[in-house]
Amino acid sequence: MAVRLPFIAPRIPLKTAATLCKSLATMLDSGVPLMKALDLLSRKTGDARCRDHLGAVRQRVQEGAEISEALREQQGYFPPLMTDLVTIGEHTGALPEILNGLSNHYENLAKLRRTFLGTIALPVIQLIADRKSTRLNSSHEWISRMPS
């Protein structure tokens, strides 16, 4: 049973966000209509949760909502930066360019996160190992001081 905290909404993974933005930008830039692009993305995305959210976005756009509005309605799954910039792209006619920029942003953010976690992992492991070693040594000293 999964525990759901109401104040922590599950978010789209960075890699998925980057791929989604890049794919949507490429299709729109190539002249694919928005509804067809959303339909393709909602069926072809590898992340099941993302497929569900994109299906709901497609449905809302089909009902007449703007894509930014439909993204916002997904209970925080899509980040505010994405929804805000998509709004700007819709109103300025520069949606493919903005989506390409978002894709680059999320790719860079994912790379930065991987680098950070990779850099910090070894020192954390060493710290944990050192603390366990210190506890073991303290235990051995305490036991050796016990009267026989």
mmCIF file of N, CA and C in Angstrom:
data_model
loop_
_atom_site.group_PDB
_atom_site.id
_atom_site.type_symbol
_atom_site.label_atom_id
_atom_site.label_comp_id
_atom_site.label_asym_id
_atom_site.label_seq_id
_atom_site.Cartn_x
_atom_site.Cartn_y
_atom_site.Cartn_z
ATOM 1 N N MET A 1 0.840 -1.178 0.000
ATOM 2 C CA MET A 1 0.000 0.000 0.000
ATOM 3 C C MET A 1 0.887 1.243 0.000
ATOM 4 N N ALA A 2 0.682 2.116 -0.978
ATOM 5 C CA ALA A 2 1.473 3.331 -1.090
ATOM 6 C C ALA A 2 0.874 4.418 -0.202
ATOM 7 N N VAL A 3 1.743 5.118 0.490
ATOM 8 C CA VAL A 3 1.314 6.227 1.336
ATOM 9 C C VAL A 3 1.346 7.492 0.499
ATOM 10 N N ARG A 4 0.251 8.209 0.447
ATOM 11 C CA ARG A 4 0.182 9.453 -0.309
ATOM 12 C C ARG A 4 0.091 10.618 0.660
ATOM 13 N N LEU A 5 1.016 11.521 0.549
ATOM 14 C CA LEU A 5 0.996 12.724 1.363
ATOM 15 C C LEU A 5 0.343 13.827 0.540
ATOM 16 N N PRO A 6 -0.692 14.454 1.056
ATOM 17 C CA PRO A 6 -1.447 15.424 0.262
ATOM 18 C C PRO A 6 -0.637 16.639 -0.153
ATOM 19 N N PHE A 7 0.409 16.985 0.587
ATOM 20 C CA PHE A 7 1.168 18.179 0.275
ATOM 21 C C PHE A 7 2.361 17.889 -0.629
ATOM 22 N N ILE A 8 2.592 16.629 -0.967
ATOM 23 C CA ILE A 8 3.687 16.266 -1.861
ATOM 24 C C ILE A 8 3.086 15.572 -3.081
ATOM 25 N N ALA A 9 2.995 16.311 -4.170
ATOM 26 C CA ALA A 9 2.428 15.743 -5.390
ATOM 27 C C ALA A 9 3.541 15.068 -6.184
ATOM 28 N N PRO A 10 3.263 13.906 -6.775
ATOM 29 C CA PRO A 10 4.280 13.278 -7.616
ATOM 30 C C PRO A 10 4.531 14.144 -8.847
ATOM 31 N N ARG A 11 5.783 14.327 -9.180
ATOM 32 C CA ARG A 11 6.169 15.168 -10.304
ATOM 33 C C ARG A 11 6.699 14.321 -11.440
ATOM 34 N N ILE A 12 6.621 14.884 -12.627
ATOM 35 C CA ILE A 12 7.185 14.240 -13.799
ATOM 36 C C ILE A 12 8.703 14.140 -13.619
ATOM 37 N N PRO A 13 9.309 12.974 -13.880
ATOM 38 C CA PRO A 13 10.764 12.869 -13.777
ATOM 39 C C PRO A 13 11.445 13.816 -14.777
ATOM 40 N N LEU A 14 12.620 14.322 -14.415
ATOM 41 C CA LEU A 14 13.311 15.301 -15.256
ATOM 42 C C LEU A 14 13.584 14.760 -16.660
ATOM 43 N N LYS A 15 14.048 13.523 -16.739
ATOM 44 C CA LYS A 15 14.360 12.925 -18.037
ATOM 45 C C LYS A 15 13.095 12.820 -18.892
ATOM 46 N N THR A 16 11.991 12.443 -18.275
ATOM 47 C CA THR A 16 10.722 12.342 -18.997
ATOM 48 C C THR A 16 10.258 13.724 -19.453
ATOM 49 N N ALA A 17 10.426 14.731 -18.602
ATOM 50 C CA ALA A 17 10.046 16.105 -18.964
ATOM 51 C C ALA A 17 10.864 16.592 -20.153
ATOM 52 N N ALA A 18 12.160 16.303 -20.133
ATOM 53 C CA ALA A 18 13.037 16.717 -21.235
ATOM 54 C C ALA A 18 12.610 16.048 -22.545
ATOM 55 N N THR A 19 12.355 14.750 -22.480
ATOM 56 C CA THR A 19 11.952 14.007 -23.679
ATOM 57 C C THR A 19 10.599 14.485 -24.190
ATOM 58 N N LEU A 20 9.663 14.698 -23.272
ATOM 59 C CA LEU A 20 8.333 15.172 -23.638
ATOM 60 C C LEU A 20 8.417 16.524 -24.348
ATOM 61 N N CYS A 21 9.145 17.460 -23.756
ATOM 62 C CA CYS A 21 9.272 18.790 -24.354
ATOM 63 C C CYS A 21 9.942 18.721 -25.720
ATOM 64 N N LYS A 22 11.004 17.939 -25.830
ATOM 65 C CA LYS A 22 11.729 17.819 -27.100
ATOM 66 C C LYS A 22 10.839 17.198 -28.173
ATOM 67 N N SER A 23 10.127 16.130 -27.817
ATOM 68 C CA SER A 23 9.258 15.456 -28.796
ATOM 69 C C SER A 23 8.118 16.362 -29.248
ATOM 70 N N LEU A 24 7.488 17.036 -28.304
ATOM 71 C CA LEU A 24 6.372 17.928 -28.648
ATOM 72 C C LEU A 24 6.871 19.091 -29.505
ATOM 73 N N ALA A 25 8.023 19.648 -29.161
ATOM 74 C CA ALA A 25 8.592 20.753 -29.950
ATOM 75 C C ALA A 25 8.891 20.304 -31.375
ATOM 76 N N THR A 26 9.482 19.128 -31.513
ATOM 77 C CA THR A 26 9.838 18.615 -32.837
ATOM 78 C C THR A 26 8.591 18.399 -33.693
ATOM 79 N N MET A 27 7.561 17.804 -33.091
ATOM 80 C CA MET A 27 6.338 17.553 -33.853
ATOM 81 C C MET A 27 5.653 18.854 -34.260
ATOM 82 N N LEU A 28 5.547 19.796 -33.322
ATOM 83 C CA LEU A 28 4.890 21.061 -33.635
ATOM 84 C C LEU A 28 5.682 21.836 -34.686
ATOM 85 N N ASP A 29 6.996 21.813 -34.563
ATOM 86 C CA ASP A 29 7.867 22.506 -35.522
ATOM 87 C C ASP A 29 7.750 21.887 -36.915
ATOM 88 N N SER A 30 7.430 20.594 -36.970
ATOM 89 C CA SER A 30 7.293 19.891 -38.253
ATOM 90 C C SER A 30 5.894 20.035 -38.843
ATOM 91 N N GLY A 31 5.020 20.735 -38.146
ATOM 92 C CA GLY A 31 3.681 20.967 -38.676
ATOM 93 C C GLY A 31 2.625 19.979 -38.220
ATOM 94 N N VAL A 32 2.973 19.098 -37.282
ATOM 95 C CA VAL A 32 1.981 18.158 -36.753
ATOM 96 C C VAL A 32 1.007 18.952 -35.878
ATOM 97 N N PRO A 33 -0.298 18.793 -36.091
ATOM 98 C CA PRO A 33 -1.270 19.511 -35.253
ATOM 99 C C PRO A 33 -1.137 19.117 -33.774
ATOM 100 N N LEU A 34 -1.441 20.058 -32.898
ATOM 101 C CA LEU A 34 -1.288 19.847 -31.456
ATOM 102 C C LEU A 34 -2.027 18.602 -30.977
ATOM 103 N N MET A 35 -3.277 18.423 -31.405
ATOM 104 C CA MET A 35 -4.052 17.262 -30.947
ATOM 105 C C MET A 35 -3.398 15.956 -31.374
ATOM 106 N N LYS A 36 -2.893 15.894 -32.600
ATOM 107 C CA LYS A 36 -2.231 14.685 -33.082
ATOM 108 C C LYS A 36 -0.942 14.444 -32.287
ATOM 109 N N ALA A 37 -0.196 15.506 -32.011
ATOM 110 C CA ALA A 37 1.044 15.385 -31.233
ATOM 111 C C ALA A 37 0.753 14.881 -29.821
ATOM 112 N N LEU A 38 -0.254 15.448 -29.188
ATOM 113 C CA LEU A 38 -0.623 15.009 -27.831
ATOM 114 C C LEU A 38 -1.104 13.563 -27.834
ATOM 115 N N ASP A 39 -1.848 13.185 -28.877
ATOM 116 C CA ASP A 39 -2.325 11.809 -28.989
ATOM 117 C C ASP A 39 -1.140 10.847 -29.110
ATOM 118 N N LEU A 40 -0.198 11.181 -29.978
ATOM 119 C CA LEU A 40 0.985 10.326 -30.153
ATOM 120 C C LEU A 40 1.792 10.219 -28.859
ATOM 121 N N LEU A 41 2.020 11.363 -28.220
ATOM 122 C CA LEU A 41 2.799 11.359 -26.978
ATOM 123 C C LEU A 41 2.092 10.589 -25.868
ATOM 124 N N SER A 42 0.779 10.743 -25.772
ATOM 125 C CA SER A 42 0.054 10.072 -24.685
ATOM 126 C C SER A 42 0.033 8.561 -24.887
ATOM 127 N N ARG A 43 0.220 8.099 -26.108
ATOM 128 C CA ARG A 43 0.237 6.649 -26.351
ATOM 129 C C ARG A 43 1.646 6.066 -26.360
ATOM 130 N N LYS A 44 2.648 6.877 -26.667
ATOM 131 C CA LYS A 44 3.999 6.355 -26.871
ATOM 132 C C LYS A 44 4.967 6.598 -25.715
ATOM 133 N N THR A 45 4.601 7.420 -24.762
ATOM 134 C CA THR A 45 5.498 7.721 -23.648
ATOM 135 C C THR A 45 5.713 6.465 -22.806
ATOM 136 N N GLY A 46 6.964 6.187 -22.452
ATOM 137 C CA GLY A 46 7.295 4.982 -21.696
ATOM 138 C C GLY A 46 6.838 5.006 -20.239
ATOM 139 N N ASP A 47 6.711 6.169 -19.662
ATOM 140 C CA ASP A 47 6.312 6.322 -18.262
ATOM 141 C C ASP A 47 4.787 6.243 -18.165
ATOM 142 N N ALA A 48 4.271 5.234 -17.467
ATOM 143 C CA ALA A 48 2.823 5.004 -17.385
ATOM 144 C C ALA A 48 2.089 6.188 -16.757
ATOM 145 N N ARG A 49 2.655 6.754 -15.708
ATOM 146 C CA ARG A 49 2.005 7.900 -15.050
ATOM 147 C C ARG A 49 1.934 9.084 -16.012
ATOM 148 N N CYS A 50 3.007 9.287 -16.754
ATOM 149 C CA CYS A 50 3.040 10.383 -17.722
ATOM 150 C C CYS A 50 2.008 10.147 -18.823
ATOM 151 N N ARG A 51 1.872 8.905 -19.266
ATOM 152 C CA ARG A 51 0.852 8.565 -20.274
ATOM 153 C C ARG A 51 -0.541 8.955 -19.784
ATOM 154 N N ASP A 52 -0.833 8.624 -18.537
ATOM 155 C CA ASP A 52 -2.140 8.953 -17.966
ATOM 156 C C ASP A 52 -2.372 10.464 -17.935
ATOM 157 N N HIS A 53 -1.372 11.195 -17.473
ATOM 158 C CA HIS A 53 -1.508 12.656 -17.388
ATOM 159 C C HIS A 53 -1.628 13.274 -18.776
ATOM 160 N N LEU A 54 -0.838 12.776 -19.727
ATOM 161 C CA LEU A 54 -0.917 13.309 -21.090
ATOM 162 C C LEU A 54 -2.262 12.991 -21.734
ATOM 163 N N GLY A 55 -2.808 11.832 -21.423
ATOM 164 C CA GLY A 55 -4.142 11.500 -21.917
ATOM 165 C C GLY A 55 -5.183 12.473 -21.399
ATOM 166 N N ALA A 56 -5.065 12.828 -20.131
ATOM 167 C CA ALA A 56 -5.993 13.798 -19.532
ATOM 168 C C ALA A 56 -5.787 15.187 -20.146
ATOM 169 N N VAL A 57 -4.532 15.553 -20.402
ATOM 170 C CA VAL A 57 -4.242 16.845 -21.041
ATOM 171 C C VAL A 57 -4.859 16.866 -22.440
ATOM 172 N N ARG A 58 -4.657 15.794 -23.195
ATOM 173 C CA ARG A 58 -5.210 15.701 -24.550
ATOM 174 C C ARG A 58 -6.735 15.854 -24.522
ATOM 175 N N GLN A 59 -7.356 15.189 -23.558
ATOM 176 C CA GLN A 59 -8.821 15.253 -23.426
ATOM 177 C C GLN A 59 -9.285 16.682 -23.159
ATOM 178 N N ARG A 60 -8.590 17.364 -22.248
ATOM 179 C CA ARG A 60 -8.962 18.750 -21.914
ATOM 180 C C ARG A 60 -8.750 19.699 -23.099
ATOM 181 N N VAL A 61 -7.664 19.490 -23.855
ATOM 182 C CA VAL A 61 -7.413 20.334 -25.032
ATOM 183 C C VAL A 61 -8.498 20.070 -26.079
ATOM 184 N N GLN A 62 -8.878 18.828 -26.219
ATOM 185 C CA GLN A 62 -9.945 18.470 -27.158
ATOM 186 C C GLN A 62 -11.272 19.143 -26.763
ATOM 187 N N GLU A 63 -11.473 19.329 -25.459
ATOM 188 C CA GLU A 63 -12.686 20.001 -24.964
ATOM 189 C C GLU A 63 -12.619 21.518 -25.111
ATOM 190 N N GLY A 64 -11.456 22.042 -25.520
ATOM 191 C CA GLY A 64 -11.338 23.481 -25.757
ATOM 192 C C GLY A 64 -10.397 24.218 -24.824
ATOM 193 N N ALA A 65 -9.796 23.533 -23.874
ATOM 194 C CA ALA A 65 -8.869 24.200 -22.947
ATOM 195 C C ALA A 65 -7.533 24.467 -23.651
ATOM 196 N N GLU A 66 -6.846 25.496 -23.189
ATOM 197 C CA GLU A 66 -5.481 25.721 -23.677
ATOM 198 C C GLU A 66 -4.581 24.640 -23.075
ATOM 199 N N ILE A 67 -3.496 24.333 -23.758
ATOM 200 C CA ILE A 67 -2.606 23.274 -23.264
ATOM 201 C C ILE A 67 -2.022 23.641 -21.902
ATOM 202 N N SER A 68 -1.709 24.911 -21.701
ATOM 203 C CA SER A 68 -1.147 25.325 -20.404
ATOM 204 C C SER A 68 -2.165 25.110 -19.283
ATOM 205 N N GLU A 69 -3.404 25.408 -19.552
ATOM 206 C CA GLU A 69 -4.467 25.192 -18.564
ATOM 207 C C GLU A 69 -4.605 23.696 -18.258
ATOM 208 N N ALA A 70 -4.590 22.884 -19.314
ATOM 209 C CA ALA A 70 -4.709 21.430 -19.131
ATOM 210 C C ALA A 70 -3.517 20.867 -18.351
ATOM 211 N N LEU A 71 -2.326 21.394 -18.589
ATOM 212 C CA LEU A 71 -1.136 20.949 -17.838
ATOM 213 C C LEU A 71 -1.275 21.328 -16.359
ATOM 214 N N ARG A 72 -1.739 22.549 -16.100
ATOM 215 C CA ARG A 72 -1.901 23.021 -14.719
ATOM 216 C C ARG A 72 -2.903 22.180 -13.936
ATOM 217 N N GLU A 73 -3.906 21.663 -14.613
ATOM 218 C CA GLU A 73 -4.960 20.894 -13.946
ATOM 219 C C GLU A 73 -4.489 19.513 -13.486
ATOM 220 N N GLN A 74 -3.262 19.150 -13.767
ATOM 221 C CA GLN A 74 -2.763 17.809 -13.431
ATOM 222 C C GLN A 74 -2.152 17.742 -12.029
ATOM 223 N N GLN A 75 -2.703 18.467 -11.092
ATOM 224 C CA GLN A 75 -2.334 18.441 -9.665
ATOM 225 C C GLN A 75 -0.822 18.499 -9.413
ATOM 226 N N GLY A 76 -0.130 19.395 -10.101
ATOM 227 C CA GLY A 76 1.290 19.589 -9.827
ATOM 228 C C GLY A 76 2.217 18.592 -10.480
ATOM 229 N N TYR A 77 1.704 17.713 -11.334
ATOM 230 C CA TYR A 77 2.566 16.732 -11.995
ATOM 231 C C TYR A 77 3.558 17.438 -12.930
ATOM 232 N N PHE A 78 3.089 18.463 -13.626
ATOM 233 C CA PHE A 78 3.970 19.243 -14.492
ATOM 234 C C PHE A 78 4.444 20.461 -13.704
ATOM 235 N N PRO A 79 5.736 20.750 -13.726
ATOM 236 C CA PRO A 79 6.278 21.849 -12.907
ATOM 237 C C PRO A 79 5.727 23.220 -13.323
ATOM 238 N N PRO A 80 5.647 24.134 -12.372
ATOM 239 C CA PRO A 80 5.146 25.479 -12.675
ATOM 240 C C PRO A 80 5.942 26.177 -13.785
ATOM 241 N N LEU A 81 7.251 25.958 -13.834
ATOM 242 C CA LEU A 81 8.057 26.576 -14.895
ATOM 243 C C LEU A 81 7.546 26.128 -16.259
ATOM 244 N N MET A 82 7.249 24.840 -16.385
ATOM 245 C CA MET A 82 6.755 24.318 -17.660
ATOM 246 C C MET A 82 5.413 24.950 -18.022
ATOM 247 N N THR A 83 4.497 24.950 -17.072
ATOM 248 C CA THR A 83 3.157 25.474 -17.380
ATOM 249 C C THR A 83 3.203 26.975 -17.669
ATOM 250 N N ASP A 84 4.035 27.715 -16.936
ATOM 251 C CA ASP A 84 4.138 29.159 -17.165
ATOM 252 C C ASP A 84 4.740 29.470 -18.534
ATOM 253 N N LEU A 85 5.803 28.741 -18.894
ATOM 254 C CA LEU A 85 6.433 28.998 -20.191
ATOM 255 C C LEU A 85 5.569 28.519 -21.347
ATOM 256 N N VAL A 86 4.820 27.450 -21.155
ATOM 257 C CA VAL A 86 3.892 27.005 -22.197
ATOM 258 C C VAL A 86 2.811 28.070 -22.409
ATOM 259 N N THR A 87 2.355 28.705 -21.338
ATOM 260 C CA THR A 87 1.391 29.803 -21.471
ATOM 261 C C THR A 87 1.968 30.913 -22.345
ATOM 262 N N ILE A 88 3.211 31.278 -22.076
ATOM 263 C CA ILE A 88 3.872 32.326 -22.868
ATOM 264 C C ILE A 88 3.997 31.883 -24.327
ATOM 265 N N GLY A 89 4.386 30.634 -24.527
ATOM 266 C CA GLY A 89 4.528 30.109 -25.881
ATOM 267 C C GLY A 89 3.225 30.097 -26.653
ATOM 268 N N GLU A 90 2.145 29.761 -25.959
ATOM 269 C CA GLU A 90 0.821 29.775 -26.609
ATOM 270 C C GLU A 90 0.439 31.188 -27.042
ATOM 271 N N HIS A 91 0.702 32.146 -26.188
ATOM 272 C CA HIS A 91 0.273 33.519 -26.460
ATOM 273 C C HIS A 91 1.180 34.255 -27.436
ATOM 274 N N THR A 92 2.416 33.803 -27.577
ATOM 275 C CA THR A 92 3.354 34.477 -28.482
ATOM 276 C C THR A 92 3.549 33.724 -29.791
ATOM 277 N N GLY A 93 3.053 32.506 -29.867
ATOM 278 C CA GLY A 93 3.244 31.709 -31.082
ATOM 279 C C GLY A 93 4.620 31.063 -31.158
ATOM 280 N N ALA A 94 5.338 31.054 -30.053
ATOM 281 C CA ALA A 94 6.692 30.500 -30.032
ATOM 282 C C ALA A 94 6.763 29.211 -29.218
ATOM 283 N N LEU A 95 5.691 28.431 -29.227
ATOM 284 C CA LEU A 95 5.644 27.229 -28.397
ATOM 285 C C LEU A 95 6.764 26.227 -28.715
ATOM 286 N N PRO A 96 7.047 25.909 -29.985
ATOM 287 C CA PRO A 96 8.132 24.951 -30.253
ATOM 288 C C PRO A 96 9.490 25.425 -29.720
ATOM 289 N N GLU A 97 9.779 26.709 -29.880
ATOM 290 C CA GLU A 97 11.061 27.244 -29.404
ATOM 291 C C GLU A 97 11.144 27.169 -27.884
ATOM 292 N N ILE A 98 10.061 27.514 -27.226
ATOM 293 C CA ILE A 98 10.028 27.462 -25.763
ATOM 294 C C ILE A 98 10.158 26.029 -25.280
ATOM 295 N N LEU A 99 9.489 25.094 -25.938
ATOM 296 C CA LEU A 99 9.593 23.679 -25.551
ATOM 297 C C LEU A 99 11.010 23.160 -25.747
ATOM 298 N N ASN A 100 11.681 23.599 -26.805
ATOM 299 C CA ASN A 100 13.091 23.207 -26.993
ATOM 300 C C ASN A 100 13.956 23.735 -25.855
ATOM 301 N N GLY A 101 13.721 24.980 -25.462
ATOM 302 C CA GLY A 101 14.465 25.553 -24.336
ATOM 303 C C GLY A 101 14.188 24.805 -23.041
ATOM 304 N N LEU A 102 12.928 24.446 -22.813
ATOM 305 C CA LEU A 102 12.575 23.670 -21.614
ATOM 306 C C LEU A 102 13.254 22.299 -21.639
ATOM 307 N N SER A 103 13.281 21.684 -22.811
ATOM 308 C CA SER A 103 13.939 20.380 -22.937
ATOM 309 C C SER A 103 15.406 20.482 -22.536
ATOM 310 N N ASN A 104 16.092 21.497 -23.053
ATOM 311 C CA ASN A 104 17.508 21.697 -22.693
ATOM 312 C C ASN A 104 17.658 21.951 -21.197
ATOM 313 N N HIS A 105 16.758 22.744 -20.638
ATOM 314 C CA HIS A 105 16.801 23.044 -19.203
ATOM 315 C C HIS A 105 16.671 21.765 -18.374
ATOM 316 N N TYR A 106 15.679 20.923 -18.693
ATOM 317 C CA TYR A 106 15.468 19.697 -17.918
ATOM 318 C C TYR A 106 16.585 18.680 -18.131
ATOM 319 N N GLU A 107 17.168 18.630 -19.335
ATOM 320 C CA GLU A 107 18.322 17.752 -19.563
ATOM 321 C C GLU A 107 19.504 18.199 -18.712
ATOM 322 N N ASN A 108 19.760 19.507 -18.700
ATOM 323 C CA ASN A 108 20.871 20.042 -17.897
ATOM 324 C C ASN A 108 20.632 19.828 -16.406
ATOM 325 N N LEU A 109 19.403 20.016 -15.963
ATOM 326 C CA LEU A 109 19.068 19.810 -14.559
ATOM 327 C C LEU A 109 19.264 18.348 -14.157
ATOM 328 N N ALA A 110 18.856 17.435 -15.018
ATOM 329 C CA ALA A 110 19.042 15.999 -14.741
ATOM 330 C C ALA A 110 20.529 15.656 -14.688
ATOM 331 N N LYS A 111 21.305 16.222 -15.598
ATOM 332 C CA LYS A 111 22.745 15.973 -15.614
ATOM 333 C C LYS A 111 23.405 16.532 -14.356
ATOM 334 N N LEU A 112 23.002 17.729 -13.963
ATOM 335 C CA LEU A 112 23.544 18.354 -12.749
ATOM 336 C C LEU A 112 23.198 17.521 -11.514
ATOM 337 N N ARG A 113 21.978 17.026 -11.442
ATOM 338 C CA ARG A 113 21.551 16.205 -10.313
ATOM 339 C C ARG A 113 22.368 14.908 -10.240
ATOM 340 N N ARG A 114 22.562 14.251 -11.409
ATOM 341 C CA ARG A 114 23.367 13.023 -11.440
ATOM 342 C C ARG A 114 24.803 13.291 -10.992
ATOM 343 N N THR A 115 25.369 14.385 -11.476
ATOM 344 C CA THR A 115 26.743 14.739 -11.104
ATOM 345 C C THR A 115 26.840 15.004 -9.611
ATOM 346 N N PHE A 116 25.897 15.764 -9.078
ATOM 347 C CA PHE A 116 25.894 16.079 -7.648
ATOM 348 C C PHE A 116 25.786 14.808 -6.810
ATOM 349 N N LEU A 117 24.818 13.957 -7.155
ATOM 350 C CA LEU A 117 24.631 12.730 -6.377
ATOM 351 C C LEU A 117 25.836 11.803 -6.493
ATOM 352 N N GLY A 118 26.430 11.757 -7.685
ATOM 353 C CA GLY A 118 27.631 10.940 -7.863
ATOM 354 C C GLY A 118 28.803 11.477 -7.056
ATOM 355 N N THR A 119 28.912 12.787 -6.961
ATOM 356 C CA THR A 119 30.001 13.411 -6.225
ATOM 357 C C THR A 119 29.846 13.233 -4.718
ATOM 358 N N ILE A 120 28.625 13.288 -4.254
ATOM 359 C CA ILE A 120 28.400 13.225 -2.809
ATOM 360 C C ILE A 120 28.269 11.786 -2.298
ATOM 361 N N ALA A 121 28.025 10.830 -3.175
ATOM 362 C CA ALA A 121 27.769 9.449 -2.739
ATOM 363 C C ALA A 121 28.956 8.846 -1.983
ATOM 364 N N LEU A 122 30.167 8.925 -2.528
ATOM 365 C CA LEU A 122 31.324 8.296 -1.887
ATOM 366 C C LEU A 122 31.613 8.884 -0.501
ATOM 367 N N PRO A 123 31.655 10.209 -0.332
ATOM 368 C CA PRO A 123 31.877 10.738 1.015
ATOM 369 C C PRO A 123 30.800 10.310 2.022
ATOM 370 N N VAL A 124 29.552 10.216 1.586
ATOM 371 C CA VAL A 124 28.486 9.789 2.496
ATOM 372 C C VAL A 124 28.705 8.338 2.905
ATOM 373 N N ILE A 125 29.037 7.491 1.944
ATOM 374 C CA ILE A 125 29.306 6.080 2.247
ATOM 375 C C ILE A 125 30.484 5.964 3.213
ATOM 376 N N GLN A 126 31.543 6.756 2.964
ATOM 377 C CA GLN A 126 32.705 6.726 3.858
ATOM 378 C C GLN A 126 32.337 7.194 5.260
ATOM 379 N N LEU A 127 31.518 8.213 5.362
ATOM 380 C CA LEU A 127 31.096 8.722 6.659
ATOM 381 C C LEU A 127 30.300 7.660 7.415
ATOM 382 N N ILE A 128 29.376 7.001 6.735
ATOM 383 C CA ILE A 128 28.570 5.960 7.368
ATOM 384 C C ILE A 128 29.460 4.801 7.813
ATOM 385 N N ALA A 129 30.376 4.391 6.954
ATOM 386 C CA ALA A 129 31.276 3.283 7.294
ATOM 387 C C ALA A 129 32.162 3.654 8.480
ATOM 388 N N ASP A 130 32.635 4.895 8.515
ATOM 389 C CA ASP A 130 33.485 5.351 9.614
ATOM 390 C C ASP A 130 32.704 5.367 10.924
ATOM 391 N N ARG A 131 31.479 5.807 10.897
ATOM 392 C CA ARG A 131 30.655 5.850 12.123
ATOM 393 C C ARG A 131 30.375 4.440 12.635
ATOM 394 N N LYS A 132 30.101 3.503 11.713
ATOM 395 C CA LYS A 132 29.853 2.118 12.126
ATOM 396 C C LYS A 132 31.119 1.516 12.704
ATOM 397 N N SER A 133 32.246 1.830 12.085
ATOM 398 C CA SER A 133 33.528 1.321 12.573
ATOM 399 C C SER A 133 33.812 1.859 13.974
ATOM 400 N N THR A 134 33.541 3.137 14.190
ATOM 401 C CA THR A 134 33.754 3.753 15.499
ATOM 402 C C THR A 134 32.864 3.102 16.553
ATOM 403 N N ARG A 135 31.620 2.834 16.210
ATOM 404 C CA ARG A 135 30.702 2.179 17.153
ATOM 405 C C ARG A 135 31.180 0.769 17.490
ATOM 406 N N LEU A 136 31.637 0.044 16.481
ATOM 407 C CA LEU A 136 32.130 -1.314 16.733
ATOM 408 C C LEU A 136 33.337 -1.285 17.653
ATOM 409 N N ASN A 137 34.260 -0.351 17.409
ATOM 410 C CA ASN A 137 35.448 -0.247 18.261
ATOM 411 C C ASN A 137 35.056 0.116 19.685
ATOM 412 N N SER A 138 34.086 1.002 19.856
ATOM 413 C CA SER A 138 33.631 1.379 21.192
ATOM 414 C C SER A 138 33.011 0.185 21.902
ATOM 415 N N SER A 139 32.259 -0.611 21.178
ATOM 416 C CA SER A 139 31.631 -1.797 21.763
ATOM 417 C C SER A 139 32.682 -2.790 22.212
ATOM 418 N N HIS A 140 33.720 -2.984 21.398
ATOM 419 C CA HIS A 140 34.776 -3.927 21.750
ATOM 420 C C HIS A 140 35.541 -3.459 22.988
ATOM 421 N N GLU A 141 35.772 -2.144 23.077
ATOM 422 C CA GLU A 141 36.469 -1.608 24.244
ATOM 423 C C GLU A 141 35.635 -1.819 25.502
ATOM 424 N N TRP A 142 34.347 -1.594 25.424
ATOM 425 C CA TRP A 142 33.461 -1.749 26.561
ATOM 426 C C TRP A 142 33.426 -3.207 27.006
ATOM 427 N N ILE A 143 33.353 -4.114 26.051
ATOM 428 C CA ILE A 143 33.312 -5.539 26.387
ATOM 429 C C ILE A 143 34.633 -5.974 26.995
ATOM 430 N N SER A 144 35.764 -5.473 26.481
ATOM 431 C CA SER A 144 37.063 -5.898 27.011
ATOM 432 C C SER A 144 37.308 -5.362 28.418
ATOM 433 N N ARG A 145 36.605 -4.296 28.824
ATOM 434 C CA ARG A 145 36.764 -3.761 30.163
ATOM 435 C C ARG A 145 35.887 -4.456 31.191
ATOM 436 N N MET A 146 34.995 -5.300 30.730
ATOM 437 C CA MET A 146 34.093 -6.003 31.667
ATOM 438 C C MET A 146 34.903 -6.984 32.511
ATOM 439 N N PRO A 147 34.586 -7.064 33.799
ATOM 440 C CA PRO A 147 35.319 -8.009 34.652
ATOM 441 C C PRO A 147 34.954 -9.444 34.243
ATOM 442 N N SER A 148 35.916 -10.312 34.324
ATOM 443 C CA SER A 148 35.697 -11.710 33.951
ATOM 444 C C SER A 148 35.168 -12.499 35.109
#
